[in-house]
């Protein structure tokens, strides 16, 4: 009888210890997850630097809307910025007269960790694949290649040879195919992502620029600037299945998270395409010449920067009507929405600042002096590699200790069936996720160890 009692106590000690430390780790990780993300803004010069030329990336804490760090870049003009899926690396494409560069920024340290020389070609855009293993840099003018960067080594791979002046690329959600718009060739190149070889050329309209793949990966939408149309490509056959007439000079496109609607930014309107019928179901009047169009994470709102009207148009996706026109700075270019959808960051190039929009009221709640001529902005989640490592180590240690104690008890279980049966419910116990539950478990650990 004494042996069974000791066994029960030993089991309770083990269970409480596991639950206590697990609850603590959950609280720590929850605290990390709830921390505000950061907005990274590319610009030409720091306000507080007297030199005329000092390209950098300003880091804005979205909780306080203050610049908390600046990452200096070398010579060049930042023309594109992208972040990997984990939020650990930022890639900035910079154009220069002699040598163009992609800067790799470690977001934990907010420092440049590598520089990749992509030659003298003028970069157009930069994209990271869904796995975060490759970076693709498109190029304008007479360039006939797409630079490919291996993110594990930060080195160039063999380039993808395409038609001249490739503006934009988009990947299917599985990362198997790349679609690239060739502005001069009036085609969209289809590329095998595994081999980086062109496996097809799809004729589209005149001067294709901008491209988007719907979330399920079955269709690609390509705005044709000089044709005032959007070409719809079936990814199974790589053929155009529909040509949709839209507004004047379409050049940007965005897809809702459910894949049901495509929003096309024209010169002074937005065309709304139903992806089931591939027809325009609404035309929304907006400002003049939009440089960027984004959709909120929940798919309820569209935000469109009106380049010559110093404003951002807000569209309700349920009614496809304008619900607000938010005054911002001059030449709004980059736009990004926080993951929770509560704030929108707008880079105003000519005003040399960033407008912060509260999405609940659709009003500007802060204006941040991010630097001279800001053009690009991306939102990066809060990352703390040290916290993650400590949490992982602690959980790993608990698991190891539990396995040892489980092994020590195995012989006792075989001799005491009643004890094993009595503790069956403990094996299926699910720890609570509340603060009170975590503190209670920690108190239990302290109390039991004292006994």
PDB file of C-alpha atoms in Angstrom, residues 111-297:
ATOM      1  CA  UNK A 111      21.555  45.038 -39.728  1.00  0.00           C
ATOM      2  CA  UNK A 112      22.693  44.104 -43.215  1.00  0.00           C
ATOM      3  CA  UNK A 113      23.899  40.501 -43.080  1.00  0.00           C
ATOM      4  CA  UNK A 114      24.790  40.092 -46.767  1.00  0.00           C
ATOM      5  CA  UNK A 115      25.040  41.933 -50.082  1.00  0.00           C
ATOM      6  CA  UNK A 116      24.351  40.270 -53.428  1.00  0.00           C
ATOM      7  CA  UNK A 117      25.677  41.910 -56.600  1.00  0.00           C
ATOM      8  CA  UNK A 118      23.155  41.542 -59.452  1.00  0.00           C
ATOM      9  CA  UNK A 119      25.165  43.455 -62.059  1.00  0.00           C
ATOM     10  CA  UNK A 120      24.473  46.750 -63.787  1.00  0.00           C
ATOM     11  CA  UNK A 121      20.896  45.926 -64.741  1.00  0.00           C
ATOM     12  CA  UNK A 122      18.078  48.128 -63.485  1.00  0.00           C
ATOM     13  CA  UNK A 123      15.881  46.148 -61.060  1.00  0.00           C
ATOM     14  CA  UNK A 124      12.119  46.405 -61.370  1.00  0.00           C
ATOM     15  CA  UNK A 125      10.800  44.312 -58.507  1.00  0.00           C
ATOM     16  CA  UNK A 126      11.733  41.704 -55.931  1.00  0.00           C
ATOM     17  CA  UNK A 127       9.792  38.629 -54.780  1.00  0.00           C
ATOM     18  CA  UNK A 128      10.408  35.815 -52.265  1.00  0.00           C
ATOM     19  CA  UNK A 129       9.015  32.348 -53.003  1.00  0.00           C
ATOM     20  CA  UNK A 130       6.492  30.748 -50.580  1.00  0.00           C
ATOM     21  CA  UNK A 131       9.174  28.532 -49.005  1.00  0.00           C
ATOM     22  CA  UNK A 132      11.551  31.449 -48.461  1.00  0.00           C
ATOM     23  CA  UNK A 133      14.364  29.611 -50.260  1.00  0.00           C
ATOM     24  CA  UNK A 134      14.623  31.797 -53.380  1.00  0.00           C
ATOM     25  CA  UNK A 135      14.497  35.495 -54.178  1.00  0.00           C
ATOM     26  CA  UNK A 136      13.630  36.683 -57.694  1.00  0.00           C
ATOM     27  CA  UNK A 137      14.677  40.113 -59.002  1.00  0.00           C
ATOM     28  CA  UNK A 138      13.028  41.337 -62.202  1.00  0.00           C
ATOM     29  CA  UNK A 139      14.675  43.912 -64.455  1.00  0.00           C
ATOM     30  CA  UNK A 140      13.506  46.661 -66.797  1.00  0.00           C
ATOM     31  CA  UNK A 141      14.772  48.147 -70.065  1.00  0.00           C
ATOM     32  CA  UNK A 142      16.779  45.823 -72.312  1.00  0.00           C
ATOM     33  CA  UNK A 143      17.584  43.239 -69.683  1.00  0.00           C
ATOM     34  CA  UNK A 144      16.544  39.698 -70.567  1.00  0.00           C
ATOM     35  CA  UNK A 145      17.114  37.898 -67.298  1.00  0.00           C
ATOM     36  CA  UNK A 146      15.671  37.438 -63.813  1.00  0.00           C
ATOM     37  CA  UNK A 147      18.258  37.173 -61.046  1.00  0.00           C
ATOM     38  CA  UNK A 148      17.754  34.246 -58.673  1.00  0.00           C
ATOM     39  CA  UNK A 149      19.239  34.312 -55.161  1.00  0.00           C
ATOM     40  CA  UNK A 150      19.720  31.235 -52.988  1.00  0.00           C
ATOM     41  CA  UNK A 151      18.662  32.464 -49.535  1.00  0.00           C
ATOM     42  CA  UNK A 152      20.639  29.781 -47.696  1.00  0.00           C
ATOM     43  CA  UNK A 153      23.945  31.037 -49.087  1.00  0.00           C
ATOM     44  CA  UNK A 154      22.955  34.531 -50.298  1.00  0.00           C
ATOM     45  CA  UNK A 155      24.560  33.812 -53.637  1.00  0.00           C
ATOM     46  CA  UNK A 156      23.367  34.096 -57.218  1.00  0.00           C
ATOM     47  CA  UNK A 157      22.122  31.024 -59.015  1.00  0.00           C
ATOM     48  CA  UNK A 158      21.838  30.666 -62.779  1.00  0.00           C
ATOM     49  CA  UNK A 159      19.593  33.456 -64.113  1.00  0.00           C
ATOM     50  CA  UNK A 160      16.240  32.852 -65.776  1.00  0.00           C
ATOM     51  CA  UNK A 161      16.390  33.992 -69.403  1.00  0.00           C
ATOM     52  CA  UNK A 162      13.196  35.769 -70.473  1.00  0.00           C
ATOM     53  CA  UNK A 163      11.991  38.490 -72.849  1.00  0.00           C
ATOM     54  CA  UNK A 164      13.262  42.075 -72.362  1.00  0.00           C
ATOM     55  CA  UNK A 165      11.853  44.297 -69.619  1.00  0.00           C
ATOM     56  CA  UNK A 166      10.264  41.885 -67.167  1.00  0.00           C
ATOM     57  CA  UNK A 167       8.256  43.897 -64.661  1.00  0.00           C
ATOM     58  CA  UNK A 168       6.576  41.530 -62.203  1.00  0.00           C
ATOM     59  CA  UNK A 169       6.530  37.892 -61.130  1.00  0.00           C
ATOM     60  CA  UNK A 170       4.066  35.813 -59.139  1.00  0.00           C
ATOM     61  CA  UNK A 171       4.326  32.243 -57.905  1.00  0.00           C
ATOM     62  CA  UNK A 172       1.683  29.604 -57.481  1.00  0.00           C
ATOM     63  CA  UNK A 173       0.941  28.828 -53.807  1.00  0.00           C
ATOM     64  CA  UNK A 174       2.812  25.510 -54.045  1.00  0.00           C
ATOM     65  CA  UNK A 175       5.861  27.346 -55.405  1.00  0.00           C
ATOM     66  CA  UNK A 176       6.133  25.079 -58.454  1.00  0.00           C
ATOM     67  CA  UNK A 177       5.504  27.677 -61.157  1.00  0.00           C
ATOM     68  CA  UNK A 178       6.586  31.267 -61.723  1.00  0.00           C
ATOM     69  CA  UNK A 179       4.658  33.657 -63.980  1.00  0.00           C
ATOM     70  CA  UNK A 180       6.531  36.715 -65.274  1.00  0.00           C
ATOM     71  CA  UNK A 181       5.078  39.618 -67.250  1.00  0.00           C
ATOM     72  CA  UNK A 182       7.227  40.816 -70.154  1.00  0.00           C
ATOM     73  CA  UNK A 183       6.268  44.442 -70.781  1.00  0.00           C
ATOM     74  CA  UNK A 184       7.805  44.758 -74.249  1.00  0.00           C
ATOM     75  CA  UNK A 185       7.153  41.257 -75.521  1.00  0.00           C
ATOM     76  CA  UNK A 186       3.420  41.262 -74.668  1.00  0.00           C
ATOM     77  CA  UNK A 187       3.702  37.806 -73.169  1.00  0.00           C
ATOM     78  CA  UNK A 188       3.701  36.155 -69.773  1.00  0.00           C
ATOM     79  CA  UNK A 189       6.531  33.670 -69.323  1.00  0.00           C
ATOM     80  CA  UNK A 190       5.832  30.416 -67.492  1.00  0.00           C
ATOM     81  CA  UNK A 191       8.844  29.156 -65.524  1.00  0.00           C
ATOM     82  CA  UNK A 192       9.506  25.853 -63.799  1.00  0.00           C
ATOM     83  CA  UNK A 193      10.670  26.898 -60.328  1.00  0.00           C
ATOM     84  CA  UNK A 194      12.647  23.686 -59.821  1.00  0.00           C
ATOM     85  CA  UNK A 195      14.812  24.149 -62.922  1.00  0.00           C
ATOM     86  CA  UNK A 196      14.496  27.934 -63.456  1.00  0.00           C
ATOM     87  CA  UNK A 197      13.713  27.206 -67.099  1.00  0.00           C
ATOM     88  CA  UNK A 198      10.984  28.822 -69.205  1.00  0.00           C
ATOM     89  CA  UNK A 199       8.456  26.117 -70.081  1.00  0.00           C
ATOM     90  CA  UNK A 200       5.916  28.303 -71.844  1.00  0.00           C
ATOM     91  CA  UNK A 201       5.100  31.746 -73.231  1.00  0.00           C
ATOM     92  CA  UNK A 202       1.504  32.929 -73.015  1.00  0.00           C
ATOM     93  CA  UNK A 203       0.469  35.750 -75.404  1.00  0.00           C
ATOM     94  CA  UNK A 204      -1.477  38.395 -73.480  1.00  0.00           C
ATOM     95  CA  UNK A 205      -2.418  42.016 -74.162  1.00  0.00           C
ATOM     96  CA  UNK A 206      -0.304  45.074 -74.919  1.00  0.00           C
ATOM     97  CA  UNK A 207       2.260  46.016 -72.249  1.00  0.00           C
ATOM     98  CA  UNK A 208       1.452  43.601 -69.402  1.00  0.00           C
ATOM     99  CA  UNK A 209       2.443  44.883 -65.966  1.00  0.00           C
ATOM    100  CA  UNK A 210       1.254  43.683 -62.585  1.00  0.00           C
ATOM    101  CA  UNK A 211       0.256  40.090 -61.912  1.00  0.00           C
ATOM    102  CA  UNK A 212      -1.560  38.048 -59.280  1.00  0.00           C
ATOM    103  CA  UNK A 213      -2.349  34.380 -58.650  1.00  0.00           C
ATOM    104  CA  UNK A 214      -5.556  33.467 -56.812  1.00  0.00           C
ATOM    105  CA  UNK A 215      -5.039  31.578 -53.508  1.00  0.00           C
ATOM    106  CA  UNK A 216      -6.086  28.179 -54.864  1.00  0.00           C
ATOM    107  CA  UNK A 217      -3.522  28.589 -57.644  1.00  0.00           C
ATOM    108  CA  UNK A 218      -5.779  27.807 -60.607  1.00  0.00           C
ATOM    109  CA  UNK A 219      -5.809  31.215 -62.282  1.00  0.00           C
ATOM    110  CA  UNK A 220      -3.425  34.088 -62.986  1.00  0.00           C
ATOM    111  CA  UNK A 221      -4.621  37.656 -63.627  1.00  0.00           C
ATOM    112  CA  UNK A 222      -2.468  39.953 -65.793  1.00  0.00           C
ATOM    113  CA  UNK A 223      -3.377  43.642 -66.372  1.00  0.00           C
ATOM    114  CA  UNK A 224      -2.444  44.882 -69.862  1.00  0.00           C
ATOM    115  CA  UNK A 225      -1.580  48.579 -69.601  1.00  0.00           C
ATOM    116  CA  UNK A 226      -2.077  49.657 -73.210  1.00  0.00           C
ATOM    117  CA  UNK A 227      -4.956  47.275 -73.994  1.00  0.00           C
ATOM    118  CA  UNK A 228      -7.164  48.253 -71.030  1.00  0.00           C
ATOM    119  CA  UNK A 229      -7.798  44.564 -70.419  1.00  0.00           C
ATOM    120  CA  UNK A 230      -6.923  41.799 -67.968  1.00  0.00           C
ATOM    121  CA  UNK A 231      -5.806  38.414 -69.287  1.00  0.00           C
ATOM    122  CA  UNK A 232      -6.879  35.355 -67.279  1.00  0.00           C
ATOM    123  CA  UNK A 233      -4.500  32.382 -67.506  1.00  0.00           C
ATOM    124  CA  UNK A 234      -5.466  28.825 -66.562  1.00  0.00           C
ATOM    125  CA  UNK A 235      -2.456  27.406 -64.689  1.00  0.00           C
ATOM    126  CA  UNK A 236      -3.350  23.818 -65.669  1.00  0.00           C
ATOM    127  CA  UNK A 237      -3.046  24.514 -69.407  1.00  0.00           C
ATOM    128  CA  UNK A 238      -1.151  27.830 -69.357  1.00  0.00           C
ATOM    129  CA  UNK A 239      -3.613  29.270 -71.858  1.00  0.00           C
ATOM    130  CA  UNK A 240      -5.642  32.479 -71.734  1.00  0.00           C
ATOM    131  CA  UNK A 241      -9.219  31.498 -70.905  1.00  0.00           C
ATOM    132  CA  UNK A 242     -10.666  35.014 -70.749  1.00  0.00           C
ATOM    133  CA  UNK A 243      -9.822  38.604 -71.671  1.00  0.00           C
ATOM    134  CA  UNK A 244     -11.683  41.020 -69.408  1.00  0.00           C
ATOM    135  CA  UNK A 245     -12.225  44.663 -70.504  1.00  0.00           C
ATOM    136  CA  UNK A 246     -11.450  47.034 -67.630  1.00  0.00           C
ATOM    137  CA  UNK A 247     -10.676  50.736 -67.175  1.00  0.00           C
ATOM    138  CA  UNK A 248      -7.975  52.864 -68.724  1.00  0.00           C
ATOM    139  CA  UNK A 249      -4.334  51.875 -68.197  1.00  0.00           C
ATOM    140  CA  UNK A 250      -4.652  48.977 -65.707  1.00  0.00           C
ATOM    141  CA  UNK A 251      -1.364  48.421 -63.913  1.00  0.00           C
ATOM    142  CA  UNK A 252      -1.937  46.971 -60.422  1.00  0.00           C
ATOM    143  CA  UNK A 253      -3.992  44.015 -59.233  1.00  0.00           C
ATOM    144  CA  UNK A 254      -4.912  42.439 -55.881  1.00  0.00           C
ATOM    145  CA  UNK A 255      -6.926  39.341 -54.936  1.00  0.00           C
ATOM    146  CA  UNK A 256      -9.133  38.842 -51.873  1.00  0.00           C
ATOM    147  CA  UNK A 257      -8.037  36.162 -49.411  1.00  0.00           C
ATOM    148  CA  UNK A 258     -10.975  33.918 -50.380  1.00  0.00           C
ATOM    149  CA  UNK A 259     -10.060  34.234 -54.065  1.00  0.00           C
ATOM    150  CA  UNK A 260     -13.557  35.342 -55.085  1.00  0.00           C
ATOM    151  CA  UNK A 261     -12.715  38.836 -56.304  1.00  0.00           C
ATOM    152  CA  UNK A 262      -9.896  40.562 -58.149  1.00  0.00           C
ATOM    153  CA  UNK A 263      -9.440  44.323 -57.809  1.00  0.00           C
ATOM    154  CA  UNK A 264      -7.697  46.055 -60.726  1.00  0.00           C
ATOM    155  CA  UNK A 265      -6.258  49.552 -60.324  1.00  0.00           C
ATOM    156  CA  UNK A 266      -6.808  51.602 -63.487  1.00  0.00           C
ATOM    157  CA  UNK A 267      -5.970  55.258 -64.128  1.00  0.00           C
ATOM    158  CA  UNK A 268      -8.950  56.673 -62.198  1.00  0.00           C
ATOM    159  CA  UNK A 269     -11.149  53.670 -61.457  1.00  0.00           C
ATOM    160  CA  UNK A 270     -10.970  50.236 -59.877  1.00  0.00           C
ATOM    161  CA  UNK A 271     -12.496  47.317 -61.760  1.00  0.00           C
ATOM    162  CA  UNK A 272     -13.874  44.456 -59.665  1.00  0.00           C
ATOM    163  CA  UNK A 273     -13.707  41.037 -61.343  1.00  0.00           C
ATOM    164  CA  UNK A 274     -15.709  38.007 -60.218  1.00  0.00           C
ATOM    165  CA  UNK A 275     -13.239  35.109 -60.469  1.00  0.00           C
ATOM    166  CA  UNK A 276     -16.007  32.557 -61.091  1.00  0.00           C
ATOM    167  CA  UNK A 277     -17.397  34.261 -64.195  1.00  0.00           C
ATOM    168  CA  UNK A 278     -14.348  36.401 -65.027  1.00  0.00           C
ATOM    169  CA  UNK A 279     -16.533  39.425 -65.636  1.00  0.00           C
ATOM    170  CA  UNK A 280     -16.488  42.934 -64.181  1.00  0.00           C
ATOM    171  CA  UNK A 281     -19.195  43.214 -61.522  1.00  0.00           C
ATOM    172  CA  UNK A 282     -18.416  46.777 -60.398  1.00  0.00           C
ATOM    173  CA  UNK A 283     -16.437  49.848 -61.400  1.00  0.00           C
ATOM    174  CA  UNK A 284     -15.395  52.110 -58.532  1.00  0.00           C
ATOM    175  CA  UNK A 285     -14.338  55.754 -59.155  1.00  0.00           C
ATOM    176  CA  UNK A 286     -11.081  56.637 -57.369  1.00  0.00           C
ATOM    177  CA  UNK A 287      -8.233  59.128 -57.641  1.00  0.00           C
ATOM    178  CA  UNK A 288      -5.672  59.537 -60.396  1.00  0.00           C
ATOM    179  CA  UNK A 289      -2.957  56.984 -61.094  1.00  0.00           C
ATOM    180  CA  UNK A 290      -2.654  54.455 -58.298  1.00  0.00           C
ATOM    181  CA  UNK A 291       0.810  53.241 -57.408  1.00  0.00           C
ATOM    182  CA  UNK A 292      -0.299  50.509 -55.023  1.00  0.00           C
ATOM    183  CA  UNK A 293      -3.416  48.525 -54.164  1.00  0.00           C
ATOM    184  CA  UNK A 294      -3.719  46.233 -51.134  1.00  0.00           C
ATOM    185  CA  UNK A 295      -6.493  44.311 -49.399  1.00  0.00           C
ATOM    186  CA  UNK A 296      -6.947  43.963 -45.630  1.00  0.00           C
ATOM    187  CA  UNK A 297      -6.167  40.511 -44.150  1.00  0.00           C
TER     188      UNK A 297
END
